[in-house]
Amino acid sequence: MERNEIGDMGIAVPAQFVSTNDLIPTRNALSTMFAAINPKTGALPESGPPLSQTGSDTYHGWTLVGTHNYFMYSGDTAWLQNVWANYTKAVAFLEGKVDETGLINITGLRDWARLGGGGYNAEGNAILYKVLTTAADLATYLNETSLALAWAANATAFKKTFNDAFWLEDAGLYRDNQTTTLCPQDANSFAVLYNLTTSEEQADRVSEGLEKNWNELGPVAPELPDTISPFISGFELQAHFESENDARALDLLRRTKWIAQASQLPLGDNDRSPCLSPPISYRSYRGYNYDPAYTSHAHGWSAGPTPALTFYILGLTITAPQGKTWSLSPHVGGGLPSAEGGFETPLGWYGVAWTLPPTRALGILSIKLSTPPTSSGVFKVPKKMGGTLIVAGVSRGPVAAGDEIVLQGGSYSLILQSSDALK
C-alpha cells in the first residue's frame, strides 16, 4: 500500500484489483497490521512501520473491510485462516465499544482529517455496519456458522438503530451526531453505498442532498470546511451510482479534481484535497499551518473513479471469492454511448463491452461478455429498460427493468431490445 496508512484501503484495494490485480502489497499490509494487534485489547494500529501510529477506531474498521476485499479478490483461504484469530479479536474490539445506546462510541479519534469525529458519530457507526456485514460474509466462507449468524443479526439490529439515531427527515440526509444538524459527506456516502438506507427513495434523497455541497471543483465536505477530499468523494461517487443516479455520478466524476486533473492546480497536495480558499493546498488550516509544500502524487485513496467505472459504468463485479460468481449490471443512464473493460482474478479474464445507439430512440443495449467457463452470474436489466433479451442468439423472453437473469460463464453476446427508450 502507498505510504503507511491502512484507512486508504476502502478505495485503494478495489482500484488495485481492477487496474493491476497486484494484491501482494495488500496482503503484506494486512498481515503487518494483524501481526501488530494489541494482544490484550484486540486494537489494530492505524498505520504500519515506520509510523506505527495507534488510536484510530475508524482505521481499525478499514483494516477489517480491507480484509474482506482482499479475500474476495484473491480467494486466499489459507491466508484468511492464518489471520482469523486476530481478525475475530479485532471485530470484538469494535463491538465492545457498542454500549446501551446500540451505537459504537468512537474513542480512537485519529481519522482522515475530518472535524467533529468521535463519540456517537455517524461515520464511525457506518463503518462498523460495513465491518459486521463483511465479517458475516467471511465467517460464512470459513464455515464459522455461529459467528456468521451472530454478526449478521447484529448488523440487522444495528441498521435500525443507525437510522433512528442519525436520519433527519427534513434534510433528507444523515446528521453527523445526535447533537448537530451538520450532515457529513462521509457518513451519507457510506450509508447509501453500504445499504444502511431503508428504501430506494431514501437513498435517492441522500444522493440529491449530497449534490448541494458541490461547486465547480467538486464536493466540499461539510465535516472539513473549504476542502474537497478525493478520498471521501470516491465513496460519494459510488453512492450516486448505487442509488441509480448515473448522470449525477458522471457529473461528479467530471468536475472533481482527482489525481490527474489535480496536477493542473497551482499549489498543494492536490491529489488528496484541494482547499477552496486561495492558495489551493491540502488541509491548509488542518495540521499544515497554511504550508502547501506537503505534496504527494502517490495516494491510492484518490483513485475512486477507477473501481467505480468498472463496477458501475461497465457494471461488472464479483459476488464470490475469485469471481466464481459475478454480477453484470451496466449503468447506462448517464448518457455514455459505450463502455469496455474488465479485470482478472485467479480464475481468468472477465470482460465486458456494451453499446447503445446514439439517439437512444430504439433503446437497444448490445453487450459482449467474456467470463471464465467455470463461473456463473446474473445480468440485471438496467433501469428504465425492458423488452426482449437475446443471449448467445437464443431468446430468453421478455424482461423488465431490475430483473436478474441467470447466466453461465463463457464468451457470448447479449442483446436487449428495449420497449422503453431511456429518458
Tab-separated table of C-alpha atoms in Angstrom:
chain	number	residue	atom	x	y	z
A	1	MET	CA	0.000	0.000	0.000
A	2	GLU	CA	1.104	3.594	-0.545
A	3	ARG	CA	2.716	5.257	2.446
A	4	ASN	CA	1.675	3.696	5.756
A	5	GLU	CA	-1.999	4.442	6.310
A	6	ILE	CA	-4.362	1.494	6.253
A	7	GLY	CA	-7.549	3.583	6.101
A	8	ASP	CA	-6.955	4.182	2.411
A	9	MET	CA	-7.860	0.545	1.680
A	10	GLY	CA	-11.527	1.381	1.226
A	11	ILE	CA	-10.590	2.968	-2.099
A	12	ALA	CA	-7.070	1.734	-2.867
A	13	VAL	CA	-7.700	-2.035	-2.785
A	14	PRO	CA	-10.621	-2.056	-5.268
A	15	ALA	CA	-8.559	0.263	-7.501
A	16	GLN	CA	-5.632	-2.121	-7.236
A	17	PHE	CA	-7.832	-5.062	-8.168
A	18	VAL	CA	-9.372	-3.617	-11.328
A	19	SER	CA	-6.166	-1.990	-12.585
A	20	THR	CA	-3.113	-4.180	-11.932
A	21	ASN	CA	-4.550	-7.035	-9.857
A	22	ASP	CA	-1.304	-6.917	-7.882
A	23	LEU	CA	-2.649	-7.783	-4.451
A	24	ILE	CA	0.614	-8.806	-2.813
A	25	PRO	CA	1.138	-5.338	-1.257
A	26	THR	CA	-2.391	-5.515	0.154
A	27	ARG	CA	-1.803	-8.927	1.688
A	28	ASN	CA	1.511	-7.812	3.173
A	29	ALA	CA	-0.008	-4.627	4.593
A	30	LEU	CA	-2.877	-6.519	6.195
A	31	SER	CA	-0.532	-9.167	7.581
A	32	THR	CA	1.566	-6.406	9.138
A	33	MET	CA	-1.481	-4.886	10.825
A	34	PHE	CA	-2.729	-8.187	12.261
A	35	ALA	CA	0.785	-9.048	13.483
A	36	ALA	CA	0.836	-5.736	15.364
A	37	ILE	CA	-2.545	-6.257	17.090
A	38	ASN	CA	-2.709	-5.409	20.773
A	39	PRO	CA	-2.902	-8.908	22.269
A	40	LYS	CA	-4.872	-7.714	25.293
A	41	THR	CA	-7.456	-5.401	23.726
A	42	GLY	CA	-7.608	-6.507	20.090
A	43	ALA	CA	-6.869	-2.968	18.867
A	44	LEU	CA	-5.164	-2.673	15.490
A	45	PRO	CA	-2.678	0.107	14.710
A	46	GLU	CA	-3.701	2.982	12.482
A	47	SER	CA	-0.607	2.649	10.305
A	48	GLY	CA	2.296	0.348	9.666
A	49	PRO	CA	6.005	0.957	10.162
A	50	PRO	CA	7.780	3.271	10.418
A	51	LEU	CA	4.930	5.451	11.754
A	52	SER	CA	3.099	2.656	13.601
A	53	GLN	CA	0.522	5.102	14.875
A	54	THR	CA	-2.327	3.908	17.087
A	55	GLY	CA	-5.628	5.230	18.356
A	56	SER	CA	-7.980	5.112	15.367
A	57	ASP	CA	-11.251	3.214	15.576
A	58	THR	CA	-12.206	4.096	12.001
A	59	TYR	CA	-8.901	2.942	10.503
A	60	HIS	CA	-9.208	-0.196	12.614
A	61	GLY	CA	-12.511	-0.749	10.817
A	62	TRP	CA	-10.958	-0.083	7.403
A	63	THR	CA	-8.408	-2.837	8.045
A	64	LEU	CA	-11.261	-5.285	8.579
A	65	VAL	CA	-13.098	-4.080	5.463
A	66	GLY	CA	-9.844	-4.386	3.524
A	67	THR	CA	-9.538	-7.980	4.715
A	68	HIS	CA	-12.862	-8.811	3.086
A	69	ASN	CA	-11.902	-7.040	-0.126
A	70	TYR	CA	-8.595	-8.887	-0.335
A	71	PHE	CA	-10.210	-12.273	0.255
A	72	MET	CA	-12.948	-11.691	-2.298
A	73	TYR	CA	-10.476	-10.643	-4.975
A	74	SER	CA	-7.854	-13.308	-4.225
A	75	GLY	CA	-9.733	-16.245	-2.721
A	76	ASP	CA	-6.717	-16.684	-0.427
A	77	THR	CA	-8.314	-19.012	2.120
A	78	ALA	CA	-5.019	-20.125	3.661
A	79	TRP	CA	-4.101	-16.525	4.461
A	80	LEU	CA	-7.542	-15.773	5.902
A	81	GLN	CA	-7.384	-18.821	8.156
A	82	ASN	CA	-3.938	-17.735	9.340
A	83	VAL	CA	-5.150	-14.284	10.478
A	84	TRP	CA	-8.614	-15.411	11.566
A	85	ALA	CA	-7.958	-15.483	15.318
A	86	ASN	CA	-6.689	-11.912	15.266
A	87	TYR	CA	-9.405	-10.851	12.835
A	88	THR	CA	-12.178	-12.065	15.162
A	89	LYS	CA	-10.445	-10.402	18.109
A	90	ALA	CA	-10.336	-7.138	16.134
A	91	VAL	CA	-14.056	-7.343	15.326
A	92	ALA	CA	-14.780	-7.977	19.005
A	93	PHE	CA	-12.748	-4.860	19.882
A	94	LEU	CA	-15.136	-2.664	17.874
A	95	GLU	CA	-18.255	-4.475	19.074
A	96	GLY	CA	-17.047	-3.967	22.637
A	97	LYS	CA	-17.394	-0.215	22.124
A	98	VAL	CA	-21.122	-0.548	21.424
A	99	ASP	CA	-22.967	0.442	24.588
A	100	GLU	CA	-26.554	0.562	25.799
A	101	THR	CA	-27.442	3.037	23.043
A	102	GLY	CA	-26.820	0.351	20.437
A	103	LEU	CA	-24.218	2.615	18.797
A	104	ILE	CA	-20.441	2.464	18.843
A	105	ASN	CA	-18.768	5.149	20.936
A	106	ILE	CA	-15.731	6.222	18.899
A	107	THR	CA	-12.872	6.880	21.321
A	108	GLY	CA	-9.911	6.262	18.997
A	109	LEU	CA	-10.118	9.661	17.324
A	110	ARG	CA	-7.451	9.601	14.604
A	111	ASP	CA	-9.169	9.704	11.204
A	112	TRP	CA	-8.911	11.063	7.653
A	113	ALA	CA	-8.630	14.679	8.968
A	114	ARG	CA	-12.337	15.408	9.293
A	115	LEU	CA	-13.526	17.645	12.109
A	116	GLY	CA	-16.088	16.636	14.697
A	117	GLY	CA	-15.285	12.928	14.898
A	118	GLY	CA	-15.567	10.802	17.987
A	119	GLY	CA	-18.413	9.834	20.267
A	120	TYR	CA	-21.622	8.540	18.738
A	121	ASN	CA	-20.530	9.608	15.285
A	122	ALA	CA	-22.397	8.580	12.120
A	123	GLU	CA	-19.239	7.950	10.091
A	124	GLY	CA	-17.748	5.552	12.627
A	125	ASN	CA	-21.059	3.775	13.079
A	126	ALA	CA	-21.485	3.352	9.319
A	127	ILE	CA	-18.033	1.780	9.109
A	128	LEU	CA	-18.949	-0.607	11.942
A	129	TYR	CA	-22.023	-1.693	9.977
A	130	LYS	CA	-19.808	-2.483	6.982
A	131	VAL	CA	-17.467	-4.415	9.267
A	132	LEU	CA	-20.343	-6.531	10.590
A	133	THR	CA	-21.786	-7.397	7.171
A	134	THR	CA	-18.409	-8.266	5.692
A	135	ALA	CA	-17.389	-10.216	8.805
A	136	ALA	CA	-20.546	-12.320	8.492
A	137	ASP	CA	-19.668	-12.968	4.856
A	138	LEU	CA	-16.120	-14.095	5.679
A	139	ALA	CA	-17.349	-16.321	8.505
A	140	THR	CA	-19.738	-17.999	6.071
A	141	TYR	CA	-16.901	-18.827	3.688
A	142	LEU	CA	-14.910	-20.367	6.548
A	143	ASN	CA	-17.961	-22.354	7.753
A	144	GLU	CA	-17.980	-20.426	11.026
A	145	THR	CA	-21.754	-20.621	11.115
A	146	SER	CA	-22.386	-19.359	14.635
A	147	LEU	CA	-20.197	-16.308	14.113
A	148	ALA	CA	-21.782	-15.593	10.749
A	149	LEU	CA	-25.290	-15.707	12.224
A	150	ALA	CA	-24.334	-13.554	15.212
A	151	TRP	CA	-22.636	-10.863	13.154
A	152	ALA	CA	-25.470	-10.816	10.619
A	153	ALA	CA	-28.058	-10.467	13.387
A	154	ASN	CA	-26.066	-7.653	14.984
A	155	ALA	CA	-25.877	-5.869	11.630
A	156	THR	CA	-29.631	-6.140	11.118
A	157	ALA	CA	-30.397	-4.655	14.519
A	158	PHE	CA	-27.712	-2.017	14.085
A	159	LYS	CA	-29.211	-0.746	10.824
A	160	LYS	CA	-32.430	0.276	12.573
A	161	THR	CA	-30.528	1.893	15.420
A	162	PHE	CA	-28.417	3.858	12.964
A	163	ASN	CA	-31.440	5.240	11.140
A	164	ASP	CA	-33.263	6.098	14.360
A	165	ALA	CA	-30.221	7.962	15.657
A	166	PHE	CA	-28.978	9.880	12.631
A	167	TRP	CA	-31.671	10.324	9.982
A	168	LEU	CA	-33.027	13.869	9.571
A	169	GLU	CA	-36.283	13.669	7.649
A	170	ASP	CA	-36.464	17.387	6.878
A	171	ALA	CA	-32.941	17.427	5.439
A	172	GLY	CA	-33.189	14.093	3.666
A	173	LEU	CA	-29.722	13.276	4.999
A	174	TYR	CA	-27.981	11.675	7.964
A	175	ARG	CA	-26.570	14.004	10.610
A	176	ASP	CA	-23.051	13.743	11.987
A	177	ASN	CA	-24.137	13.027	15.546
A	178	GLN	CA	-27.184	13.418	17.757
A	179	THR	CA	-26.349	16.965	18.849
A	180	THR	CA	-25.949	18.625	15.438
A	181	THR	CA	-27.744	19.272	12.176
A	182	LEU	CA	-24.492	19.098	10.158
A	183	CYS	CA	-24.839	16.359	7.539
A	184	PRO	CA	-21.414	14.999	6.569
A	185	GLN	CA	-20.253	13.792	3.188
A	186	ASP	CA	-18.593	10.643	4.535
A	187	ALA	CA	-21.424	9.124	6.601
A	188	ASN	CA	-24.074	9.882	3.984
A	189	SER	CA	-21.970	8.355	1.214
A	190	PHE	CA	-21.306	5.263	3.334
A	191	ALA	CA	-24.990	4.932	4.235
A	192	VAL	CA	-26.020	4.607	0.590
A	193	LEU	CA	-23.026	2.564	-0.508
A	194	TYR	CA	-23.217	0.090	2.379
A	195	ASN	CA	-27.021	-0.264	2.287
A	196	LEU	CA	-27.828	1.471	5.547
A	197	THR	CA	-30.657	3.277	3.802
A	198	THR	CA	-34.037	1.589	4.169
A	199	SER	CA	-35.512	2.232	0.724
A	200	GLU	CA	-34.649	3.336	-2.799
A	201	GLU	CA	-36.439	6.602	-2.111
A	202	GLN	CA	-34.291	7.322	0.936
A	203	ALA	CA	-31.081	6.558	-0.988
A	204	ASP	CA	-32.247	8.883	-3.756
A	205	ARG	CA	-32.861	11.686	-1.249
A	206	VAL	CA	-29.351	11.276	0.152
A	207	SER	CA	-27.884	11.426	-3.346
A	208	GLU	CA	-29.837	14.600	-4.049
A	209	GLY	CA	-28.816	16.134	-0.738
A	210	LEU	CA	-25.121	15.454	-1.266
A	211	GLU	CA	-25.204	17.372	-4.541
A	212	LYS	CA	-25.939	20.566	-2.608
A	213	ASN	CA	-22.327	20.550	-1.373
A	214	TRP	CA	-20.830	20.798	-4.872
A	215	ASN	CA	-19.054	23.658	-6.558
A	216	GLU	CA	-17.153	23.815	-9.852
A	217	LEU	CA	-14.200	21.831	-8.422
A	218	GLY	CA	-16.180	19.097	-6.721
A	219	PRO	CA	-17.961	18.348	-3.432
A	220	VAL	CA	-16.998	20.384	-0.376
A	221	ALA	CA	-17.008	18.230	2.757
A	222	PRO	CA	-19.181	19.829	5.483
A	223	GLU	CA	-17.122	17.922	8.041
A	224	LEU	CA	-13.928	19.597	6.755
A	225	PRO	CA	-14.985	23.057	5.521
A	226	ASP	CA	-13.296	24.648	2.499
A	227	THR	CA	-11.883	21.272	1.479
A	228	ILE	CA	-12.559	18.788	-1.294
A	229	SER	CA	-11.430	15.296	-0.333
A	230	PRO	CA	-10.980	12.953	-3.319
A	231	PHE	CA	-10.803	10.123	-0.760
A	232	ILE	CA	-14.316	10.660	0.573
A	233	SER	CA	-15.535	11.895	-2.819
A	234	GLY	CA	-14.651	8.465	-4.194
A	235	PHE	CA	-17.266	6.978	-1.881
A	236	GLU	CA	-19.766	9.670	-2.816
A	237	LEU	CA	-19.212	8.879	-6.490
A	238	GLN	CA	-20.105	5.238	-5.850
A	239	ALA	CA	-23.091	6.237	-3.723
A	240	HIS	CA	-24.634	8.173	-6.623
A	241	PHE	CA	-24.186	5.159	-8.883
A	242	GLU	CA	-25.531	2.840	-6.186
A	243	SER	CA	-28.699	4.940	-5.936
A	244	GLU	CA	-29.095	4.749	-9.747
A	245	ASN	CA	-28.312	8.433	-10.245
A	246	ASP	CA	-25.907	7.790	-13.099
A	247	ALA	CA	-25.968	11.274	-14.645
A	248	ARG	CA	-25.248	12.852	-11.250
A	249	ALA	CA	-22.383	10.427	-10.677
A	250	LEU	CA	-20.800	11.236	-14.024
A	251	ASP	CA	-21.192	14.948	-13.357
A	252	LEU	CA	-19.321	14.490	-10.085
A	253	LEU	CA	-16.638	12.417	-11.786
A	254	ARG	CA	-16.018	15.074	-14.422
A	255	ARG	CA	-15.958	18.123	-12.168
A	256	THR	CA	-13.955	16.769	-9.232
A	257	LYS	CA	-10.189	17.265	-9.274
A	258	TRP	CA	-8.874	13.723	-8.970
A	259	ILE	CA	-5.189	12.776	-9.247
A	260	ALA	CA	-4.508	13.526	-12.925
A	261	GLN	CA	-6.633	16.661	-13.045
A	262	ALA	CA	-5.349	17.979	-9.749
A	263	SER	CA	-1.808	18.172	-11.096
A	264	GLN	CA	-3.024	21.160	-13.120
A	265	LEU	CA	-3.862	23.100	-9.964
A	266	PRO	CA	-1.251	25.604	-8.849
A	267	LEU	CA	-0.287	24.501	-5.349
A	268	GLY	CA	-0.529	21.837	-2.707
A	269	ASP	CA	-1.214	18.189	-2.141
A	270	ASN	CA	-3.909	18.429	-4.759
A	271	ASP	CA	-4.381	14.742	-5.391
A	272	ARG	CA	-5.597	14.448	-1.815
A	273	SER	CA	-7.678	17.521	-1.072
A	274	PRO	CA	-7.539	20.819	-2.888
A	275	CYS	CA	-8.605	23.529	-0.446
A	276	LEU	CA	-11.066	26.021	-1.857
A	277	SER	CA	-9.617	29.095	-0.211
A	278	PRO	CA	-6.564	30.513	-2.087
A	279	PRO	CA	-3.897	29.356	-2.255
A	280	ILE	CA	-5.058	25.851	-3.178
A	281	SER	CA	-3.440	23.428	-0.756
A	282	TYR	CA	-4.305	20.355	1.249
A	283	ARG	CA	-5.622	20.915	4.771
A	284	SER	CA	-4.062	24.374	4.934
A	285	TYR	CA	-5.634	25.084	8.317
A	286	ARG	CA	-5.905	21.463	9.480
A	287	GLY	CA	-2.438	20.402	10.547
A	288	TYR	CA	-0.183	22.021	7.936
A	289	ASN	CA	-0.082	25.684	9.010
A	290	TYR	CA	-1.006	27.007	5.569
A	291	ASP	CA	2.124	25.435	4.067
A	292	PRO	CA	1.477	23.999	0.563
A	293	ALA	CA	4.829	22.192	0.491
A	294	TYR	CA	3.226	18.940	1.636
A	295	THR	CA	2.830	17.406	-1.811
A	296	SER	CA	2.427	13.821	-2.910
A	297	HIS	CA	1.195	12.048	-6.025
A	298	ALA	CA	1.237	8.551	-4.560
A	299	HIS	CA	-2.087	8.311	-2.792
A	300	GLY	CA	-4.266	5.417	-3.879
A	301	TRP	CA	-7.104	6.879	-1.832
A	302	SER	CA	-7.743	9.376	-4.635
A	303	ALA	CA	-8.358	6.590	-7.170
A	304	GLY	CA	-12.100	6.290	-6.520
A	305	PRO	CA	-13.144	6.680	-10.188
A	306	THR	CA	-11.059	3.649	-11.199
A	307	PRO	CA	-13.170	0.937	-9.498
A	308	ALA	CA	-16.366	2.981	-9.955
A	309	LEU	CA	-16.019	2.942	-13.738
A	310	THR	CA	-15.600	-0.844	-13.706
A	311	PHE	CA	-18.153	-1.769	-11.059
A	312	TYR	CA	-20.878	0.652	-12.169
A	313	ILE	CA	-20.432	2.057	-15.689
A	314	LEU	CA	-19.167	-1.254	-17.022
A	315	GLY	CA	-21.355	-2.960	-14.428
A	316	LEU	CA	-19.096	-5.914	-13.689
A	317	THR	CA	-18.493	-7.086	-10.115
A	318	ILE	CA	-17.614	-10.350	-8.413
A	319	THR	CA	-20.022	-11.793	-5.857
A	320	ALA	CA	-17.968	-14.752	-4.609
A	321	PRO	CA	-14.236	-15.244	-3.980
A	322	GLN	CA	-12.118	-15.053	-7.148
A	323	GLY	CA	-15.266	-14.320	-9.152
A	324	LYS	CA	-16.721	-17.813	-9.048
A	325	THR	CA	-19.991	-15.921	-9.257
A	326	TRP	CA	-20.399	-12.409	-10.653
A	327	SER	CA	-22.931	-9.730	-11.476
A	328	LEU	CA	-23.381	-7.742	-14.676
A	329	SER	CA	-25.375	-4.571	-14.058
A	330	PRO	CA	-24.397	-1.839	-16.544
A	331	HIS	CA	-25.270	1.724	-15.556
A	332	VAL	CA	-26.323	3.125	-18.908
A	333	GLY	CA	-28.415	6.086	-17.752
A	334	GLY	CA	-25.673	8.701	-17.708
A	335	GLY	CA	-25.528	9.452	-21.417
A	336	LEU	CA	-22.479	7.400	-22.374
A	337	PRO	CA	-22.769	5.617	-25.750
A	338	SER	CA	-20.487	2.694	-24.853
A	339	ALA	CA	-18.075	1.214	-22.331
A	340	GLU	CA	-15.448	-1.506	-22.454
A	341	GLY	CA	-13.140	-3.013	-19.865
A	342	GLY	CA	-12.547	-5.839	-17.463
A	343	PHE	CA	-10.297	-7.403	-14.846
A	344	GLU	CA	-8.576	-10.646	-13.937
A	345	THR	CA	-8.822	-12.993	-10.989
A	346	PRO	CA	-7.054	-16.321	-10.437
A	347	LEU	CA	-9.928	-17.906	-12.412
A	348	GLY	CA	-9.224	-15.865	-15.549
A	349	TRP	CA	-10.419	-12.831	-17.508
A	350	TYR	CA	-13.721	-11.015	-17.003
A	351	GLY	CA	-14.524	-8.598	-19.800
A	352	VAL	CA	-17.490	-6.548	-20.965
A	353	ALA	CA	-18.141	-4.226	-23.892
A	354	TRP	CA	-21.565	-2.599	-24.207
A	355	THR	CA	-23.007	-0.096	-26.677
A	356	LEU	CA	-26.177	1.941	-27.002
A	357	PRO	CA	-27.474	3.704	-30.142
A	358	PRO	CA	-26.578	7.417	-30.187
A	359	THR	CA	-30.177	8.645	-30.075
A	360	ARG	CA	-31.472	6.109	-27.519
A	361	ALA	CA	-34.631	6.116	-29.638
A	362	LEU	CA	-34.530	2.374	-30.196
A	363	GLY	CA	-33.440	1.611	-26.670
A	364	ILE	CA	-31.223	-1.292	-27.744
A	365	LEU	CA	-28.395	-2.438	-25.485
A	366	SER	CA	-25.748	-4.686	-27.027
A	367	ILE	CA	-23.253	-6.485	-24.766
A	368	LYS	CA	-20.245	-8.684	-25.429
A	369	LEU	CA	-19.422	-10.716	-22.330
A	370	SER	CA	-16.411	-12.876	-21.512
A	371	THR	CA	-16.044	-14.696	-18.192
A	372	PRO	CA	-14.307	-17.938	-17.127
A	373	PRO	CA	-16.327	-21.009	-18.209
A	374	THR	CA	-16.304	-22.357	-14.654
A	375	SER	CA	-18.051	-19.258	-13.330
A	376	SER	CA	-21.685	-18.160	-13.337
A	377	GLY	CA	-23.503	-14.909	-12.789
A	378	VAL	CA	-26.566	-12.750	-13.209
A	379	PHE	CA	-27.449	-9.959	-15.617
A	380	LYS	CA	-29.520	-7.182	-14.080
A	381	VAL	CA	-31.699	-5.364	-16.606
A	382	PRO	CA	-30.817	-1.634	-16.444
A	383	LYS	CA	-33.126	1.000	-15.052
A	384	LYS	CA	-35.776	2.253	-17.496
A	385	MET	CA	-35.183	-0.646	-19.869
A	386	GLY	CA	-37.276	-3.666	-20.607
A	387	GLY	CA	-38.123	-5.786	-23.613
A	388	THR	CA	-36.740	-8.910	-25.235
A	389	LEU	CA	-33.409	-10.378	-24.132
A	390	ILE	CA	-31.376	-12.498	-26.521
A	391	VAL	CA	-28.440	-14.456	-25.066
A	392	ALA	CA	-25.976	-16.146	-27.418
A	393	GLY	CA	-28.566	-15.967	-30.187
A	394	VAL	CA	-31.330	-17.552	-28.111
A	395	SER	CA	-34.304	-15.555	-26.866
A	396	ARG	CA	-34.764	-15.524	-23.098
A	397	GLY	CA	-38.165	-13.888	-23.479
A	398	PRO	CA	-39.497	-10.599	-22.149
A	399	VAL	CA	-37.678	-8.950	-19.243
A	400	ALA	CA	-38.322	-5.859	-17.154
A	401	ALA	CA	-36.059	-3.299	-15.509
A	402	GLY	CA	-34.464	-4.776	-12.408
A	403	ASP	CA	-34.951	-8.410	-13.444
A	404	GLU	CA	-31.958	-10.641	-12.767
A	405	ILE	CA	-31.251	-13.256	-15.427
A	406	VAL	CA	-29.024	-16.207	-14.521
A	407	LEU	CA	-26.097	-16.684	-16.905
A	408	GLN	CA	-23.299	-19.214	-17.291
A	409	GLY	CA	-19.649	-18.352	-17.775
A	410	GLY	CA	-18.149	-18.162	-21.243
A	411	SER	CA	-17.908	-15.730	-24.143
A	412	TYR	CA	-21.094	-14.658	-25.905
A	413	SER	CA	-23.312	-11.687	-26.666
A	414	LEU	CA	-26.442	-10.299	-25.061
A	415	ILE	CA	-28.906	-8.062	-26.892
A	416	LEU	CA	-31.681	-6.247	-25.083
A	417	GLN	CA	-34.221	-4.751	-27.420
A	418	SER	CA	-35.969	-2.379	-25.112
A	419	SER	CA	-39.618	-1.482	-25.267
A	420	ASP	CA	-38.928	1.657	-23.236
A	421	ALA	CA	-36.340	4.099	-24.564
A	422	LEU	CA	-34.066	5.660	-21.984
A	423	LYS	CA	-35.158	9.077	-20.884
